[in-house]
XYZ file of C-alpha atoms in Angstrom:
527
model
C 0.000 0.000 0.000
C 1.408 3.583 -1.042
C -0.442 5.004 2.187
C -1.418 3.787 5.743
C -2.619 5.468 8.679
C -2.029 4.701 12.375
C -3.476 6.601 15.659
C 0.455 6.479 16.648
C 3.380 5.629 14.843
C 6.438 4.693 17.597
C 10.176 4.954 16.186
C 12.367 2.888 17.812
C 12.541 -0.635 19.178
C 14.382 -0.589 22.407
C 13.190 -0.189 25.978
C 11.139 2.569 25.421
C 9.736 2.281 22.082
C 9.073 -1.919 23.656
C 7.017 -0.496 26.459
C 5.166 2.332 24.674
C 3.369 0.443 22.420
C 2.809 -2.098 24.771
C 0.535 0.347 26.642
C -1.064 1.532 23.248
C -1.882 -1.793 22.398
C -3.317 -2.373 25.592
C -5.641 0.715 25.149
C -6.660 -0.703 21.692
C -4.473 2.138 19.645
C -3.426 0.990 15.879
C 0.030 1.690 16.505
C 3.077 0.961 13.918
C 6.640 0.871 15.709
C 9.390 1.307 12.845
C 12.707 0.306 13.770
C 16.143 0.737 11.574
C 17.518 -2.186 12.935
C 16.640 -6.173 12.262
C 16.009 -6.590 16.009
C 14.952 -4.686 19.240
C 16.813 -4.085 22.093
C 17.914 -0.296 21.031
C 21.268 0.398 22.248
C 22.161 -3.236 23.209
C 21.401 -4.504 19.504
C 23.940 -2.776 18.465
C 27.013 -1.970 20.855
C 28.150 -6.010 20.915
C 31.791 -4.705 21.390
C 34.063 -7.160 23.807
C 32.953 -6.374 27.400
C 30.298 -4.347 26.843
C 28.358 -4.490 29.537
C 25.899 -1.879 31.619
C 26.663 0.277 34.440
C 23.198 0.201 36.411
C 22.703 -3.521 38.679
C 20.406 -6.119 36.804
C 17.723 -6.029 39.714
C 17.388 -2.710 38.984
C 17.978 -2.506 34.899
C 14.711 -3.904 34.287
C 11.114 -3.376 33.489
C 8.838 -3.264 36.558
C 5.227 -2.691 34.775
C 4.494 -6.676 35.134
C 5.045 -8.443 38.035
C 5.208 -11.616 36.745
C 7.904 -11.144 34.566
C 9.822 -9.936 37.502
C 9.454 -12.796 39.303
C 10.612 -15.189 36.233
C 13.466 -13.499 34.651
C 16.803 -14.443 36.408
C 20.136 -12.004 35.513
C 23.120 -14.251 35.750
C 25.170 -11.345 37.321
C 25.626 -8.378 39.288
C 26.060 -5.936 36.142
C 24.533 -7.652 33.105
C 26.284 -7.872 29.895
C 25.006 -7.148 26.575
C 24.097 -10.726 25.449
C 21.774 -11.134 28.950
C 20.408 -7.685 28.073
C 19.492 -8.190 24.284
C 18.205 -11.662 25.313
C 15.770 -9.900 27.844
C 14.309 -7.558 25.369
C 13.822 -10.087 23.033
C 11.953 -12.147 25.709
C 9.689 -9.003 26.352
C 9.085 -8.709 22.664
C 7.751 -12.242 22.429
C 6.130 -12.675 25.618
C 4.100 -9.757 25.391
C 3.766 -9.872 21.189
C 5.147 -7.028 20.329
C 6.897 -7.981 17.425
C 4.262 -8.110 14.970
C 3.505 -4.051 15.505
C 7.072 -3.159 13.808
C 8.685 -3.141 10.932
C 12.096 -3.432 11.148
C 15.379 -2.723 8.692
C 13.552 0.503 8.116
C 14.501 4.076 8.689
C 12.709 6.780 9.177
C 13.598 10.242 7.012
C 11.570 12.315 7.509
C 8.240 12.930 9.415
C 6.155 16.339 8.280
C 3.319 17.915 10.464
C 0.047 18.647 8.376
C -2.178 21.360 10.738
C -4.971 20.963 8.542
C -5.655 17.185 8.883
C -3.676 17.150 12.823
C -1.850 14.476 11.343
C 1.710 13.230 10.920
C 3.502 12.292 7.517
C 6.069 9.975 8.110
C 8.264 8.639 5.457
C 11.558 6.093 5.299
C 13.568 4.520 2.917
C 11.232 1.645 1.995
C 8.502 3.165 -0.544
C 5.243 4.723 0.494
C 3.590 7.386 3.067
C 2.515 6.590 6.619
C -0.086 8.710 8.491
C -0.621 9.092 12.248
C -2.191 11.972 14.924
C 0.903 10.989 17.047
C 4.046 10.456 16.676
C 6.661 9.379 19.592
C 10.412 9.213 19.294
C 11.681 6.533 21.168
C 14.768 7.057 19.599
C 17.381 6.655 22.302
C 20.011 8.842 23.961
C 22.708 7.049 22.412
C 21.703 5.546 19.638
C 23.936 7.753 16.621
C 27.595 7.030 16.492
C 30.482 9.522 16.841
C 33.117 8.844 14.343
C 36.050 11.631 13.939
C 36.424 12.770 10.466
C 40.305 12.256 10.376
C 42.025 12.971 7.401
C 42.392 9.643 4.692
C 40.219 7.551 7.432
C 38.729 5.595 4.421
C 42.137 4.353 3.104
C 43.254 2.407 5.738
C 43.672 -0.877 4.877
C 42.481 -2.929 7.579
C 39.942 -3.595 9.382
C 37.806 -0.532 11.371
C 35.143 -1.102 13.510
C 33.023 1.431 15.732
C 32.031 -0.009 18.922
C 28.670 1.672 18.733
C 28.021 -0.234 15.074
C 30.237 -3.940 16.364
C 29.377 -6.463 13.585
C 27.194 -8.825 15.180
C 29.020 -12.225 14.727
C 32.038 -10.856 16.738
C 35.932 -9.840 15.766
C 38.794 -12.051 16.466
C 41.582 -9.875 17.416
C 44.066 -12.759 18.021
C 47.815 -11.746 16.655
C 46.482 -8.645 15.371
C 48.168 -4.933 15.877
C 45.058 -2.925 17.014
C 44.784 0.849 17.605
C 41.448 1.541 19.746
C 40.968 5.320 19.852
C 39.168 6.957 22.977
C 38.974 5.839 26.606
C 35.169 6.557 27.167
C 33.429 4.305 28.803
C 33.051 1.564 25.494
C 37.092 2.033 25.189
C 37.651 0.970 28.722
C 35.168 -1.960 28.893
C 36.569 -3.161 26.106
C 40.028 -2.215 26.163
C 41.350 -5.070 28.709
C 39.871 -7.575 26.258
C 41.235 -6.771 23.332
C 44.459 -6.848 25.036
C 43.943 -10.470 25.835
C 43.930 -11.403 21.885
C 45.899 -8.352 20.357
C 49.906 -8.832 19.724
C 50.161 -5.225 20.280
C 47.692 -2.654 21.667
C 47.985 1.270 20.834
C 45.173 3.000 22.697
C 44.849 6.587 21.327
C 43.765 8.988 24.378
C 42.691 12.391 24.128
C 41.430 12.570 27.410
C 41.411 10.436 30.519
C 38.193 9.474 32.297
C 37.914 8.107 35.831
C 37.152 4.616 36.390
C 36.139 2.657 39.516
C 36.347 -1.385 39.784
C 32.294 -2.619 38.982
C 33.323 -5.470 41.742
C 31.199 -7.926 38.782
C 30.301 -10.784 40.092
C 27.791 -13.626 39.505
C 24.453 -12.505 41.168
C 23.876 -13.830 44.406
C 20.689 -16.268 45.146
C 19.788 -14.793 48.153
C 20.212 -11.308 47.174
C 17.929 -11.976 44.042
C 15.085 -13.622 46.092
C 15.615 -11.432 48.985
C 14.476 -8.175 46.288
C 11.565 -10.693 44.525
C 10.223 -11.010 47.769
C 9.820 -6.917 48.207
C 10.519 -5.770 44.639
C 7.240 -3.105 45.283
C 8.898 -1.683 48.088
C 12.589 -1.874 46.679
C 11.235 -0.148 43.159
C 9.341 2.273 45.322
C 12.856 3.191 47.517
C 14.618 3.132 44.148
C 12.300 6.240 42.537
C 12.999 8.482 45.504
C 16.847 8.182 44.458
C 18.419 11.114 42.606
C 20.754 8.442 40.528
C 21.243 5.263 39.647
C 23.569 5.073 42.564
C 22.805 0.870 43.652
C 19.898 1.007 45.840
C 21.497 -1.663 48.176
C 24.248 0.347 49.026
C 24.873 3.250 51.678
C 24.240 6.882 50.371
C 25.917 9.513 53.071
C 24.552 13.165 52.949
C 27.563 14.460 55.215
C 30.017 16.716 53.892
C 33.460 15.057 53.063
C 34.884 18.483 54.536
C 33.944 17.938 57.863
C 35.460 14.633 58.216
C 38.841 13.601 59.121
C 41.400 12.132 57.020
C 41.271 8.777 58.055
C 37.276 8.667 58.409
C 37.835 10.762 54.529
C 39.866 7.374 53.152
C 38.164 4.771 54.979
C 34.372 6.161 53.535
C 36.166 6.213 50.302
C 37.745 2.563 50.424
C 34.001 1.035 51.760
C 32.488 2.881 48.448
C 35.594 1.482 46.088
C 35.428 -1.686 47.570
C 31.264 -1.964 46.783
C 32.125 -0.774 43.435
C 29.975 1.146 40.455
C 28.361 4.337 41.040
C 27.958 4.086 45.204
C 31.040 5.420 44.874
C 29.683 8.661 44.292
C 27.526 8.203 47.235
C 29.926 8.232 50.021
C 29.583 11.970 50.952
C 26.936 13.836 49.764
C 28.452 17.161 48.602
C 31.310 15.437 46.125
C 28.892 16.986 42.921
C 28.565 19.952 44.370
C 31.379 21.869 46.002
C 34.547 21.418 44.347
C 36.988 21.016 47.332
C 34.908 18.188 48.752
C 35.105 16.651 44.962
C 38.919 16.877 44.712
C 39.421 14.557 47.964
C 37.226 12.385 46.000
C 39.199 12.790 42.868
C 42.466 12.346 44.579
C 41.547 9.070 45.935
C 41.250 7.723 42.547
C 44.224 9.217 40.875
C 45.859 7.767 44.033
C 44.075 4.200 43.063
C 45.673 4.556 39.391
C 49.248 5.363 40.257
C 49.717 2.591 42.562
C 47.709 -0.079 40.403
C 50.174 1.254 37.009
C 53.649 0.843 37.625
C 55.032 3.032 35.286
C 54.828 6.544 36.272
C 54.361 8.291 33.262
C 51.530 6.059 31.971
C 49.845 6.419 35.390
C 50.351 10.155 35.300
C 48.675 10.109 31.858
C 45.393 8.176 32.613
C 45.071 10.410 35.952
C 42.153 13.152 35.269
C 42.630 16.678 36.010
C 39.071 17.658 36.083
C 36.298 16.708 38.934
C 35.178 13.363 39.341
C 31.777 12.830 38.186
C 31.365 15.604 35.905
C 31.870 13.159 32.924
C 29.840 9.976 33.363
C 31.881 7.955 35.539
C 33.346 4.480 34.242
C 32.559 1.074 35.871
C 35.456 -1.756 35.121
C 36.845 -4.603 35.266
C 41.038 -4.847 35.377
C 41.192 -1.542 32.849
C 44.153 0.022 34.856
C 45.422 -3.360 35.685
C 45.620 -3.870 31.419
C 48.085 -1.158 31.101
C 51.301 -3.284 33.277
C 51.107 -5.306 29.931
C 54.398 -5.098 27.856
C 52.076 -5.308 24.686
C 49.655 -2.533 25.727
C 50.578 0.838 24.800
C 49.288 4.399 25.972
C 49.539 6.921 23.491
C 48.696 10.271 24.317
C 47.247 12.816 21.923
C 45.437 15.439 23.731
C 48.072 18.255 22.989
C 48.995 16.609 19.814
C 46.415 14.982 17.957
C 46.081 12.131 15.508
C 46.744 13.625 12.368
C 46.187 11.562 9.852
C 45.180 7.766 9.262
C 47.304 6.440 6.548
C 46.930 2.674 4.666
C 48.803 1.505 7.089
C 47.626 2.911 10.136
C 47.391 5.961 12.592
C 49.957 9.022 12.444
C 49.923 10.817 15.761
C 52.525 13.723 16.914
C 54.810 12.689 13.619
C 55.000 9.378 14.147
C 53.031 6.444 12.215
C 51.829 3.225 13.941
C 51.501 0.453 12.366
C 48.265 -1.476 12.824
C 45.663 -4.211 11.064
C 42.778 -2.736 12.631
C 41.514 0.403 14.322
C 38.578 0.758 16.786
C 36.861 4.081 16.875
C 35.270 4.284 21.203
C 34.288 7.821 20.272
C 30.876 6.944 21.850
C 27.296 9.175 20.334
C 26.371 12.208 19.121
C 24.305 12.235 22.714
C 20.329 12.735 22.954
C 19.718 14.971 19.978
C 22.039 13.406 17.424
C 18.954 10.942 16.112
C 16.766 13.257 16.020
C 18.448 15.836 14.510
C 19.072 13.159 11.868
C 15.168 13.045 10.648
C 13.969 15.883 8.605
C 11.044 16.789 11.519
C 8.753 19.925 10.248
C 6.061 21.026 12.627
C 3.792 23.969 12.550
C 3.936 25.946 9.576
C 6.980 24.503 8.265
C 9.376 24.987 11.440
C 12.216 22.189 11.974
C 13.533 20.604 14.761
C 17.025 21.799 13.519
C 15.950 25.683 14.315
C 14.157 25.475 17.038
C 17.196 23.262 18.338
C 19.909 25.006 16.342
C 21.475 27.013 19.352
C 20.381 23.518 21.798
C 17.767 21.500 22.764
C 14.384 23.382 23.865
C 11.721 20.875 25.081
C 8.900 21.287 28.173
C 9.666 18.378 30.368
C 12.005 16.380 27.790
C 8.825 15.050 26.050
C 7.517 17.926 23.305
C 8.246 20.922 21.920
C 6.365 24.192 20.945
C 5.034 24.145 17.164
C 5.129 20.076 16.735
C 1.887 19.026 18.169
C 1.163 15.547 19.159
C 5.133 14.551 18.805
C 6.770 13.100 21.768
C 9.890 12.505 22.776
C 10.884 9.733 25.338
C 13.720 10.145 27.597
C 14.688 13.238 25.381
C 16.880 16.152 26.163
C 15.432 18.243 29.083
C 14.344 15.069 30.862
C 16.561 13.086 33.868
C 17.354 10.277 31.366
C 20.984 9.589 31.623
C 21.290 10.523 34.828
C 18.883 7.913 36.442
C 17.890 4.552 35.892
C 17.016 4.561 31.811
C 14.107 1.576 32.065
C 12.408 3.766 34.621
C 12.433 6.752 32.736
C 11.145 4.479 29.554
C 8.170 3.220 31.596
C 7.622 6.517 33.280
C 7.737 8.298 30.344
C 5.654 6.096 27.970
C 2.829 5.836 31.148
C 2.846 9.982 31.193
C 2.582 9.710 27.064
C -0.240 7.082 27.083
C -2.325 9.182 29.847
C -1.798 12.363 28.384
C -3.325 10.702 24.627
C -5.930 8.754 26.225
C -7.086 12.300 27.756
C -6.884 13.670 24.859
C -8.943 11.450 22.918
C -11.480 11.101 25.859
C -11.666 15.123 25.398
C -12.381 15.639 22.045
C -8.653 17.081 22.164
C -7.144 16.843 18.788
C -3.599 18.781 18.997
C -1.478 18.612 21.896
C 1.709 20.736 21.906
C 4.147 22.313 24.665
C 3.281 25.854 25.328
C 6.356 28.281 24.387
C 6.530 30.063 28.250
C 6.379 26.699 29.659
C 9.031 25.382 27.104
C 11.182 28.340 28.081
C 10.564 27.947 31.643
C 12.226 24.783 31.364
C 14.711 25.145 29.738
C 16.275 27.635 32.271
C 14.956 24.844 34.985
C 17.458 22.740 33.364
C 20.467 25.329 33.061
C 19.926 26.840 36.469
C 19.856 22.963 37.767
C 23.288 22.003 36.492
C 24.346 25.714 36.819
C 24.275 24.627 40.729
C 26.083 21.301 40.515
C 30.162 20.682 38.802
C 28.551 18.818 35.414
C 29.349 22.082 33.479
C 33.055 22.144 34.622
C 34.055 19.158 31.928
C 33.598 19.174 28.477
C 31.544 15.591 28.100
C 29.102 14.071 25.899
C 26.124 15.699 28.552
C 27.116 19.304 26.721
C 27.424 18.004 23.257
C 31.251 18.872 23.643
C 32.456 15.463 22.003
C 30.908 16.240 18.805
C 32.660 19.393 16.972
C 30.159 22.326 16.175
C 27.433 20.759 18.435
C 26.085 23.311 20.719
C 27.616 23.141 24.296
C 24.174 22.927 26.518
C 23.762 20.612 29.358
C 21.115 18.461 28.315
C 19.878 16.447 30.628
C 18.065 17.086 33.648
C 19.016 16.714 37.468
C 16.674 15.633 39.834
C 14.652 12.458 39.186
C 12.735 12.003 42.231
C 11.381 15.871 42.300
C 11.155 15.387 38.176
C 8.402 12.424 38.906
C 6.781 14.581 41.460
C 6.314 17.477 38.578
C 4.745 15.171 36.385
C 2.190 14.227 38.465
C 1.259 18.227 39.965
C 1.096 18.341 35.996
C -1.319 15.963 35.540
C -3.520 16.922 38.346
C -3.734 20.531 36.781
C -5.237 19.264 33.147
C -1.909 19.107 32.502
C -0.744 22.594 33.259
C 2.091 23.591 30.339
């Protein structure tokens, strides 16, 4: 058929886009979810890289909308990798038959707003029109790969790989030279395993992150039923958290100033030793006041130099900015990798890589050699996808103005001048910065709600108003304005992608963020 028409049309296929038409199929919606990939699962389709594996615990990375399937699933281990995680979304898929609502291997290109008809025009790059009244973006915070435009990049001759697009039947690294470029967070979870097959191992820094140990391990029995047994209450204690932190782990709200040194390492040493993100949570003023932060910082530089034995290589892969400002890294043996007589640090943050060349990378005037390079430049962040997709509201306006200076959305989820488009987990909205699966179900509960008033009104064009757009968006500047995220240049400002506006993006404050939502809702959704 040349046209077809949808009450919703849902782009994207992994947590969120899974859930949201799972609720609009349960209201008895016609909803089409279109998905560029052959599979769902979102971002764990397609980053398959060696160790990739996430940073939020398994009891909590998970849906919590049916019971039932909490009580089934089992997660083999403290942080799930990305097999476990793909596997799960695939079960979801199937056991709540989901997969006959997309189409997938298809890309959307464009999606036009016609006033007249309050309808959307949706095209992609198989033939034919689609027509809905809504359309939601479930498109992903990281879900567009960031790939350096280096001079002759397309004539190496070996292999390249990015670890945000890993080929799907795997890489065998074994007697290969490698260069992996960037120590984000994909570089150094996959970094120590490429070093176990390489021959040699060039790892191209620009700048060094901090990394704690994830202290993986196989997940307990007893811990698992002990949090099946309450998993209401536990999910309950977990959306009153301002991160995704480990909700079985000690959060201190004392300042790190007013302790003394040996109370100052010991607090630290209890949070390293738990591992993850709790590390963050052993004072409670390390992301806001920048003297309580360094002690914090210092502990981990401290960790590096005495796990790296030689000095300079230590002194490179030790930070100089806050901790925290920059996503922080979960891993296993990453610092450990670099005592390897095969592994070598290469630094090019004051001069860098110039030029890739058949035979490999050229970097402060010298060439290495290499049979394959790995780009970890991680995402053009939360606006990169969409930004991708031709979107025209109102009277012709893009997405690319209205956003050309930064994102400007009311609550993360629409804009001014695109009625009846959603976005889920989208700029302006705590996203990143909590528990993503709880954002997806929170958000995609809000969106069905919000339509399901709508068409219980007689409503037929829902947009943002522009003061309530603009009143959040300084919400969200004057949030991080009061926390250190704006002292480091990271993917959260757009400053890993050159040209991209430098905005903070996301928002801070989860639980207050759920507590808006619902003073929205019972004000006929004030905004």
């Amino acid at each position: 058929m040349d046209q077809r028409v949808y009450d919703v049309v849902v782009v994207g296929a992994g947590f969120s886009g899974l859930y949201m038409t799972h609720l609009l199929k349960q209201r008895g919606m016609s909803v089409l979810g279109i998905e560029r990939g052959h599979g769902v699962g979102g971002t764990w389709f397609w980053n398959r890289y060696p160790g990739c594996r996430c940073d939020v615990e398994s009891m909590e990375y998970s849906y919590q909308f049916s019971d039932e399937l909490e009580q089934t699933w089992e997660w083999p281990e403290r942080y799930s990798a990305q097999p476990d995680i793909l596997a799960y979304a695939e079960h979801v898929a199937e056991r709540f038959n989901l997969l006959p609502l997309f189409e997938f291997n298809t890309q959307v290109d464009a999606a036009v707003y016609d006033s007249n008809h309050a309808r959307w025009r949706i095209t992609t790059d198989k033939n034919g029109t689609i027509k809905a009244k809504y359309l939601i973006m479930a498109t992903g915070c990281l879900s567009t790969a960031n790939t350096p435009d280096f001079e002759g990049r397309d004539s190496f001759a070996g292999t390249s790989y990015h670890t945000g697009q890993w080929p799907h039947d795997g890489v065998d690294f074994t007697g290969q030279r490698v260069g992996v470029v960037g120590t984000g967070s994909s570089g150094i979870q996959s970094i120590p395993l490429i070093a176990e097959q390489a021959s040699e191992l060039y790892v191209f820094q620009r700048t060094p992150n901090y990394s704690v140990p994830a202290q993986n391990r196989p997940e307990d029995p007893e811990h698992t039923a002990r949090i099946k047994a309450g998993y209401k209450d536990y999910r309950a204690q977990l959306k009153q958290l301002n991160a995704a932190l480990g909700g079985d782990h000690p959060r201190h709200s004392d300042s790190v100033l007013d302790a003394t040194p040996e109370q100052r390492e010991r607090r630290f040493e209890e949070h390293w030793q738990i591992g993850g993100f709790a590390f963050l949570a052993a004072f409670g003023d390390l992301g806001t006041n920048l003297k309580a932060n360094h002690y914090a910082a210092e502990f981990v530089r401290n960790k590096i130099r005495n796990t790296v034995r030689d000095r300079q290589t230590a002194a490179l892969l030790c930070p100089d900015t806050p901790i925290g400002c920059k996503r922080l890294v979960a891993d296993t043996n990453y610092y450990e990798t670099y005592n390897l007589d095969h592994v070598h640090l290469v630094d090019v943050s004051q001069n860098p890589i110039e030029r890739i060349t058949p035979d490999g990378v050229v970097a402060d005037g010298k060439e290495y050699t290499l049979d394959a390079i790995v780009y970890a430049t991680g995402f053009d962040a939360m606006t990169g996808t969409l930004l991708a997709i031709d979107i025209r509201g109102k009277d012709g306006a893009t997405l690319r103005e209205l956003w050309e200076a930064g994102p400007r959305t009311y609550l993360g989820l629409m804009m001014a001048g695109f009625p009846n488009l959603f976005t889920m987990t989208g700029p302006g909205s705590p996203s990143v910065l909590a528990n993503m699966i709880t954002g997806a179900e929170q958000h995609a509960e809000y969106i069905a709600e919000l339509i399901e008033h709508a068409e219980r009104t007689g409503v037929t064009q829902i947009e943002a108003e522009l003061d309530a757009q603009n009143d959040w968006v300084e919400t969200v500047n004057l949030r991080s304005q009061a926390t250190l995220y704006p002292t480091c240049n990271s993917w959260y400002l757009g400053a890993n992608v050159p040209g991209k506006p430098r905005v903070f993006m996301p928002y801070i404050g989860f639980p207050e963020y759920s507590a808006q939502l619902q003073e929205i809702r019972e004000n006929d959704y004030r905004g």
